Coordinates of C-alpha atoms and ligand atoms in Angstrom, one line a residue:
X1 CA -9.2 0.5 31.8
X2 CA -8.7 4.4 32.9
X3 CA -8.7 7.0 30.6
X4 CA -4.8 8.2 30.7
X5 CA -4.3 5.2 29.3
X6 CA -4.1 4.1 25.5
X7 CA -5.1 1.5 24.7
X8 CA -1.5 -0.4 22.7
X9 CA 1.6 2.4 23.3
X10 CA 4.2 0.1 21.3
X11 CA 7.5 0.5 22.1
X12 CA 11.3 -0.4 20.2
X13 CA 8.5 -3.1 18.5
X14 CA 11.8 -4.4 16.9
X15 CA 10.5 -8.5 14.5
X16 CA 14.1 -9.4 12.8
X17 CA 12.7 -13.0 10.8
X18 CA 16.4 -14.4 11.1
X19 CA 18.6 -11.2 8.4
X20 CA 14.6 -9.8 7.3
X21 CA 14.2 -7.1 9.7
X22 CA 10.5 -6.7 9.0
X23 CA 9.7 -4.3 11.7
X24 CA 12.6 -1.7 12.9
X25 CA 11.5 -0.3 16.9
X26 CA 8.8 0.9 16.5
X27 CA 6.9 3.5 19.2
X28 CA 3.3 3.7 18.9
X29 CA 0.5 5.3 21.0
X30 CA -3.6 4.5 20.0
X31 CA -5.6 6.3 22.1
X32 CA -8.6 4.2 22.8
X33 CA -12.5 4.4 20.5
X34 CA -9.6 5.2 18.2
X35 CA -9.8 4.4 14.4
X36 CA -6.3 3.7 13.3
X37 CA -4.6 2.4 9.7
X38 CA -1.7 1.4 9.5
X39 CA -0.6 2.3 5.8
X40 CA 1.7 1.6 3.8
X41 CA 3.1 -0.7 0.4
X42 CA 3.2 -4.6 0.2
X43 CA 6.1 -6.5 2.8
X44 CA 6.4 -3.1 5.1
X45 CA 5.8 -5.0 8.6
X46 CA 1.7 -3.9 9.0
X47 CA 0.8 -7.3 9.4
X48 CA 3.5 -8.5 11.6
X49 CA 2.6 -5.0 13.6
X50 CA -0.1 -6.1 14.0
X51 CA 0.3 -10.2 14.3
X52 CA 2.3 -9.2 17.9
X53 CA 0.0 -7.6 18.6
X54 CA -2.7 -10.2 19.1
X55 CA 0.8 -12.1 20.4
X56 CA 0.6 -14.3 17.1
X57 CA 4.6 -13.7 16.3
X58 CA 7.0 -13.8 20.1
X59 CA 9.3 -10.0 19.3
X60 CA 12.4 -9.7 18.9
X61 CA 12.7 -6.8 21.8
X62 CA 9.9 -3.8 22.5
X63 CA 7.4 -4.0 24.1
X64 CA 3.8 -4.1 23.9
X65 CA 1.3 -2.6 25.8
X66 CA -2.7 -3.0 26.0
X67 CA -4.5 -0.3 27.9
X68 CA -1.9 0.3 30.5
X69 CA -0.4 -3.9 30.2
X70 CA 2.8 -5.7 29.4
X71 CA 0.5 -8.3 26.8
X72 CA 4.1 -8.9 24.9
X73 CA 4.8 -12.2 27.6
X74 CA 1.2 -13.1 27.1
X75 CA -1.0 -16.0 25.1
X76 CA -3.1 -14.6 22.0
X77 CA -6.4 -15.5 24.6
X78 CA -5.4 -13.4 27.0
X79 CA -4.7 -10.4 25.1
X80 CA -7.9 -7.8 25.1
X81 CA -8.4 -7.5 21.8
X82 CA -9.6 -9.9 18.2
X83 CA -8.8 -10.0 14.9
X84 CA -10.3 -10.3 10.9
X85 CA -8.5 -11.9 8.2
X86 CA -9.4 -10.7 5.2
X87 CA -9.9 -13.7 4.0
X88 CA -12.3 -14.2 7.2
X89 CA -11.9 -17.7 8.0
X90 CA -15.8 -18.4 8.6
X91 CA -16.6 -22.4 9.0
X92 CA -18.2 -23.6 5.9
X93 CA -19.7 -26.0 7.7
X94 CA -21.9 -23.7 10.8
X95 CA -24.8 -22.2 10.2
X96 CA -24.4 -17.9 10.7
X97 CA -25.3 -17.6 13.5
X98 CA -22.8 -21.0 14.2
X99 CA -20.0 -18.3 13.2
X100 CA -21.1 -15.2 15.1
X101 CA -21.8 -17.0 18.3
X102 CA -18.5 -19.1 17.8
X103 CA -16.1 -17.2 19.8
X104 CA -18.7 -17.6 23.2
X105 CA -19.5 -21.4 22.8
X106 CA -15.5 -21.8 23.9
X107 CA -15.6 -19.2 26.0
X108 CA -17.9 -21.2 28.3
X109 CA -21.0 -18.9 27.6
X110 CA -24.4 -21.2 27.7
X111 CA -26.8 -21.3 24.9
X112 CA -28.9 -19.0 25.3
X113 CA -27.0 -16.0 26.0
X114 CA -24.7 -16.6 22.9
X115 CA -28.0 -16.4 20.7
X116 CA -29.3 -13.7 22.6
X117 CA -24.9 -12.2 21.6
X118 CA -24.4 -13.4 18.1
X119 CA -28.1 -12.0 17.3
X120 CA -26.8 -8.0 18.3
X121 CA -23.6 -8.8 17.0
X122 CA -25.8 -9.8 13.8
X123 CA -28.4 -7.2 14.2
X124 CA -25.2 -4.7 14.6
X125 CA -24.3 -4.9 11.4
X126 CA -27.7 -5.7 9.5
X127 CA -27.3 -9.1 9.0
X128 CA -30.3 -10.5 12.0
X129 CA -32.1 -11.9 8.7
X130 CA -29.3 -14.3 7.7
X131 CA -29.1 -15.8 10.5
X132 CA -29.8 -19.2 9.2
X133 CA -28.4 -19.7 6.5
X134 CA -25.0 -20.9 5.8
X135 CA -22.3 -18.7 4.6
X136 CA -21.6 -19.8 1.6
X137 CA -25.3 -18.6 1.0
X138 CA -24.3 -15.3 1.3
X139 CA -22.5 -12.3 -1.1
X140 CA -19.1 -11.6 -0.7
X141 CA -19.7 -8.5 1.9
X142 CA -21.6 -11.0 4.0
X143 CA -19.8 -12.9 5.2
X144 CA -17.1 -10.2 6.1
X145 CA -19.9 -8.5 7.5
X146 CA -19.9 -12.3 9.5
X147 CA -16.5 -12.3 10.3
X148 CA -17.6 -8.2 11.7
X149 CA -20.0 -9.9 14.2
X150 CA -18.3 -12.9 15.0
X151 CA -14.5 -10.8 16.4
X152 CA -16.9 -7.6 17.9
X153 CA -19.4 -10.4 19.5
X154 CA -17.0 -11.4 22.2
X155 CA -16.0 -7.6 22.9
X156 CA -12.7 -7.0 22.4
X157 CA -11.3 -3.7 23.8
X158 CA -9.3 -3.7 20.4
X159 CA -10.5 -5.2 16.6
X160 CA -6.9 -5.5 14.8
X161 CA -8.1 -6.0 10.6
X162 CA -5.6 -8.2 8.0
X163 CA -7.2 -5.6 4.6
X164 CA -10.6 -7.1 5.2
X165 CA -11.7 -5.7 2.4
X166 CA -9.8 -6.8 0.2
X167 CA -11.5 -9.3 -1.1
X168 CA -14.5 -7.4 -2.5
X169 CA -14.5 -5.1 -6.0
X170 CA -14.6 -2.2 -5.5
X171 CA -18.5 -1.0 -5.6
X172 CA -19.2 -3.3 -2.1
X173 CA -15.2 -2.3 -0.8
X174 CA -17.0 1.7 -0.8
X175 CA -19.7 0.6 0.6
X176 CA -18.1 -1.1 2.8
X177 CA -15.5 1.6 4.0
X178 CA -18.8 3.3 4.7
X179 CA -20.3 0.8 6.6
X180 CA -16.8 -0.3 8.7
X181 CA -17.3 3.2 9.5
X182 CA -20.4 4.1 11.2
X183 CA -19.9 0.0 13.2
X184 CA -16.9 1.4 14.6
X185 CA -18.6 4.1 16.4
X186 CA -21.0 2.6 17.1
X187 CA -19.2 -0.2 19.0
X188 CA -16.4 2.6 20.2
X189 CA -13.5 0.1 20.3
X190 CA -10.4 0.9 19.3
X191 CA -9.7 -0.4 15.3
X192 CA -6.5 -1.2 14.7
X193 CA -6.6 -1.3 10.0
X194 CA -3.9 -2.9 7.9
X195 CA -4.2 -1.8 4.4
X196 CA -1.8 -1.1 0.9
X197 CA -5.3 1.6 -0.1
X198 CA -3.9 5.7 0.7
X199 CA -7.6 6.0 -0.5
X200 CA -9.3 3.0 2.0
X201 CA -7.1 4.5 5.0
X202 CA -7.7 8.3 4.1
X203 CA -11.5 7.6 4.2
X204 CA -11.1 6.0 7.8
X205 CA -9.2 6.7 9.7
X206 CA -8.6 9.8 12.4
X207 CA -4.6 9.2 11.8
X208 CA -2.7 6.7 9.7
X209 CA 1.1 6.1 10.0
X210 CA 2.8 5.5 6.9
X211 CA 4.8 1.7 6.7
X212 CA 7.7 1.5 5.4
X213 CA 10.9 -0.9 5.8
X214 CA 9.2 -1.9 9.2
X215 CA 9.3 1.9 10.2
X216 CA 7.2 4.4 10.6
X217 CA 7.2 7.1 8.1
X218 CA 4.9 9.7 9.1
X219 CA 2.1 9.5 12.0
X220 CA -0.7 12.2 12.1
X221 CA -3.9 12.4 10.6
X222 CA -5.0 11.3 7.0
X223 CA -5.2 15.5 6.4
X224 CA -1.4 16.5 7.9
X225 CA -0.4 13.2 5.4
X226 CA -2.3 14.8 2.9
X227 CA -1.9 18.2 2.5
X228 CA 2.0 18.0 5.0
X229 CA 4.0 15.3 3.6
X230 CA 7.0 15.8 5.7
X231 CA 8.5 12.9 2.7
X232 CA 9.3 12.4 -0.4
X233 CA 7.7 8.4 0.0
X234 CA 5.0 9.5 1.5
X235 CA 4.1 12.6 -0.6
X236 CA 4.0 9.9 -3.4
X237 CA 2.8 7.0 -1.2
X238 CA -0.7 9.0 0.0
X239 CA -2.1 9.8 -3.0
X240 CA -0.6 10.9 -6.0
X241 CA 2.7 14.9 -6.3
X242 CA 4.1 16.4 -8.6
X243 CA 8.1 15.7 -6.6
X244 CA 11.1 18.6 -7.7
X245 CA 14.1 17.2 -6.0
X246 CA 16.6 19.4 -5.3
X247 CA 17.3 20.3 -8.6
X248 CA 13.9 21.7 -10.3
X249 CA 13.4 22.9 -6.7
X250 CA 15.6 25.6 -8.1
X251 CA 14.4 25.6 -11.1
X252 CA 11.0 26.4 -11.2
X253 CA 10.1 26.7 -7.4
X254 CA 12.7 28.6 -6.2
X255 CA 13.7 26.9 -3.1
X256 CA 16.3 25.5 -1.5
X257 CA 15.7 20.8 -0.8
X258 CA 13.0 19.1 -2.4
X259 CA 9.0 20.0 -3.0
X260 CA 6.0 18.6 -3.7
X261 CA 2.4 20.4 -5.3
X262 CA -0.6 18.5 -5.3
X263 CA -1.8 17.2 -9.4
X264 CA -5.3 19.5 -7.7
X265 CA -3.4 22.1 -6.2
X266 CA -2.0 24.0 -9.7
X267 CA -4.3 24.2 -12.7
X268 CA -3.9 25.2 -16.8
X269 CA -4.9 27.8 -18.7
X270 CA -3.6 30.9 -21.6
X271 CA -2.9 33.8 -18.6
X272 CA -1.0 33.7 -16.2
X273 CA -2.7 33.8 -12.7
X274 CA -1.3 37.2 -10.7
X275 CA -1.8 38.1 -7.2
X276 CA -0.7 38.0 -3.9
X277 CA 1.7 34.2 -3.8
X278 CA 0.6 33.4 -7.4
X279 CA 3.3 31.0 -9.4
X280 CA 3.4 30.5 -12.9
X281 CA 5.2 28.6 -15.9
X282 CA 4.9 28.2 -19.1
X283 CA 5.0 25.1 -20.4
X284 CA 3.2 22.8 -23.6
X285 CA 0.5 20.0 -22.7
X286 CA 1.5 16.4 -22.9
X287 CA -1.4 15.0 -22.5
X288 CA -4.9 15.7 -21.9
X289 CA -6.7 12.5 -20.2
X290 CA -10.9 12.1 -19.6
X291 CA -11.8 11.2 -15.9
X292 CA -15.1 11.5 -16.0
X293 CA -15.4 13.9 -12.4
X294 CA -12.4 15.4 -14.1
X295 CA -9.2 15.6 -16.7
X296 CA -5.6 14.9 -16.2
X297 CA -3.4 17.1 -18.2
X298 CA 0.5 16.3 -18.5
X299 CA 2.4 19.4 -19.1
X300 CA 6.0 19.4 -19.6
X301 CA 7.6 22.7 -18.5
X302 CA 9.5 24.7 -20.9
X303 CA 11.7 25.0 -16.7
X304 CA 13.2 20.7 -17.7
X305 CA 10.1 18.7 -14.8
X306 CA 6.7 16.7 -16.4
X307 CA 3.5 17.9 -14.2
X308 CA 0.0 16.3 -13.7
X309 CA -2.7 18.0 -13.1
X310 CA -5.8 17.6 -11.9
X311 CA -8.5 19.8 -13.0
X312 CA -12.0 19.7 -11.4
X313 CA -14.6 18.8 -14.2
X314 CA -17.2 22.4 -13.5
X315 CA -19.6 23.7 -15.9
X316 CA -17.7 26.3 -17.8
X317 CA -14.6 24.7 -18.0
X318 CA -13.4 23.7 -21.9
X319 CA -11.5 20.1 -22.1
X320 CA -10.0 20.9 -24.9
X321 CA -6.0 21.0 -24.4
X322 CA -4.3 19.1 -26.7
X323 CA -1.1 17.4 -27.5
X324 CA 1.0 20.0 -28.6
X325 CA -0.9 23.0 -26.2
X326 CA 0.9 26.1 -25.1
X327 CA 0.0 26.8 -21.0
X328 CA 0.8 28.1 -18.2
X329 CA 0.4 25.6 -15.2
X330 CA 0.1 28.0 -12.3
X331 CA -0.5 27.4 -8.7
X332 CA -0.2 29.2 -5.2
X333 CA 3.2 29.7 -3.3
X334 CA 1.7 28.1 -0.1
X335 CA 0.8 24.8 -1.7
X336 CA 4.2 23.6 -2.0
X337 CA 5.3 21.9 0.5
X338 CA 9.4 20.9 1.4
X339 CA 9.6 17.5 1.9
X340 CA 12.8 15.2 3.5
X341 CA 13.3 18.2 5.7
X342 CA 14.0 20.9 2.3
X343 CA 14.7 24.5 4.2
X344 CA 12.6 27.0 2.6
X345 CA 14.3 30.5 1.6
X346 CA 13.6 34.0 2.9
X347 CA 10.3 35.2 1.7
X348 CA 12.9 38.5 -0.3
X349 CA 15.2 35.3 -2.2
X350 CA 15.4 35.7 -5.7
X351 CA 12.6 34.8 -8.0
X352 CA 13.4 31.9 -10.0
X353 CA 15.7 32.4 -13.5
X354 CA 13.9 29.5 -15.3
X355 CA 10.4 30.5 -14.2
X356 CA 10.8 34.0 -15.1
X357 CA 12.5 34.1 -18.2
X358 CA 9.5 31.3 -19.3
X359 CA 7.4 34.4 -17.6
X360 CA 8.5 37.6 -18.8
X361 CA 7.4 40.7 -16.7
X362 CA 5.6 37.9 -14.2
X363 CA 6.4 38.0 -10.2
X364 CA 4.2 36.6 -7.8
Ligands
LIG1 P1 2.8 -6.5 4.7 O1 1.8 -7.2 5.8 O2 3.4 -4.6 5.0 O3 3.0 -7.0 3.4 P2 4.6 -8.1 6.4 O4 4.9 -8.0 8.1 O5 3.8 -8.9 6.0 O6 4.3 -6.9 5.5 O7 6.0 -8.2 6.2 C1 7.1 -7.8 6.6 C2 8.0 -8.6 6.1 O8 8.9 -9.6 6.8 C3 8.8 -9.1 4.8 O9 10.4 -9.4 4.4 C4 8.3 -10.1 4.8 O10 8.9 -11.8 3.8 C5 9.2 -10.9 6.0 N1 8.1 -11.7 7.1 C6 7.2 -12.0 7.6 N2 6.7 -12.8 7.7 C7 7.8 -13.3 8.3 C8 8.0 -15.3 8.5 N3 6.4 -15.8 8.4 N4 9.0 -15.4 7.7 C9 10.1 -14.6 7.5 N5 9.6 -13.4 6.9 C10 8.6 -13.3 7.1
LIG2 MG1 -0.1 -8.2 4.8

């Protein structure tokens, strides 16, 4: 293994099931030691990509390289990867220790050595104390950690994880997210993590591929995807967005094409914001929803669209906006993101008639 090769390289990877193209010409390189996520709605092809990498499915066309070696024709056990499934697939009749040592046993590792290595793997997920228990005597989160130890004990170069936290409740899920990240950092191996949960992907990943209908719609760091979504699909799937089609972009933003503004980039007040780049639009409050950590205020702008504004629950901010209140929604022009390749009007383009009309005397 050299640094010159990515951990995984997919070239033109395609998988058809009869009429269904589950994976459609995917090109992708994943670096050694990367925490990489494949994010997308149900049916977008994530699991199929994972199964192709693992060797459980044969590609219709295209190739798969692991650390520079073409493994497209190799059997699953000849590939230096291991998989953690959502349902853990632990053996109920075996102790935790024997479950973890299983992969070593089938590889012919002697008892003493395999128990030592299994204990070490259990220590990496902080479960040494549970070695003698049966899976049924563990909590969901502990079972998940056993599955992780069992997959890492054979020291694969890459670990494939298919929605591994899907069966856990929210609190445990958030706890396990932190642990997964720590385990990955400690082991230093490549993680390829499949999820349909955008928050989970943003929290964990070095980079994320957003899948849509068997294709990668956008590839980038969490911040790149969130701050600069390239399409309406990504803007809407990763976080929530206020989307403006061409007509509304022209009317409200003074721009050509489709655009997105994140709810937390907007504020609601009684006075327009001034200064360079400040933009304002008048509207009427439809609903103010108390969220604990913040307030979501839904406003119908006079210029047409309904926008959602997310405000932090900070000291001094009185959230008493109510249905029917007249307000000004403000944002900064830099927080407007062009999606689907929409062109941005030149700097000196005339500001929007609608917003000027709504806010007479106000300009950027
Ligand atoms: P995801 O994991 O993103 O939910 P999948 O990779 O499981 O998506 O599925 C992608 C598409 O391929 C879906 O339309 C699914 O119905 C189809 N598909 C997956 N596996 C099979 C199979 N073994 N036979 C037929 N169709 C399949
Ligand atoms: Mg799946």
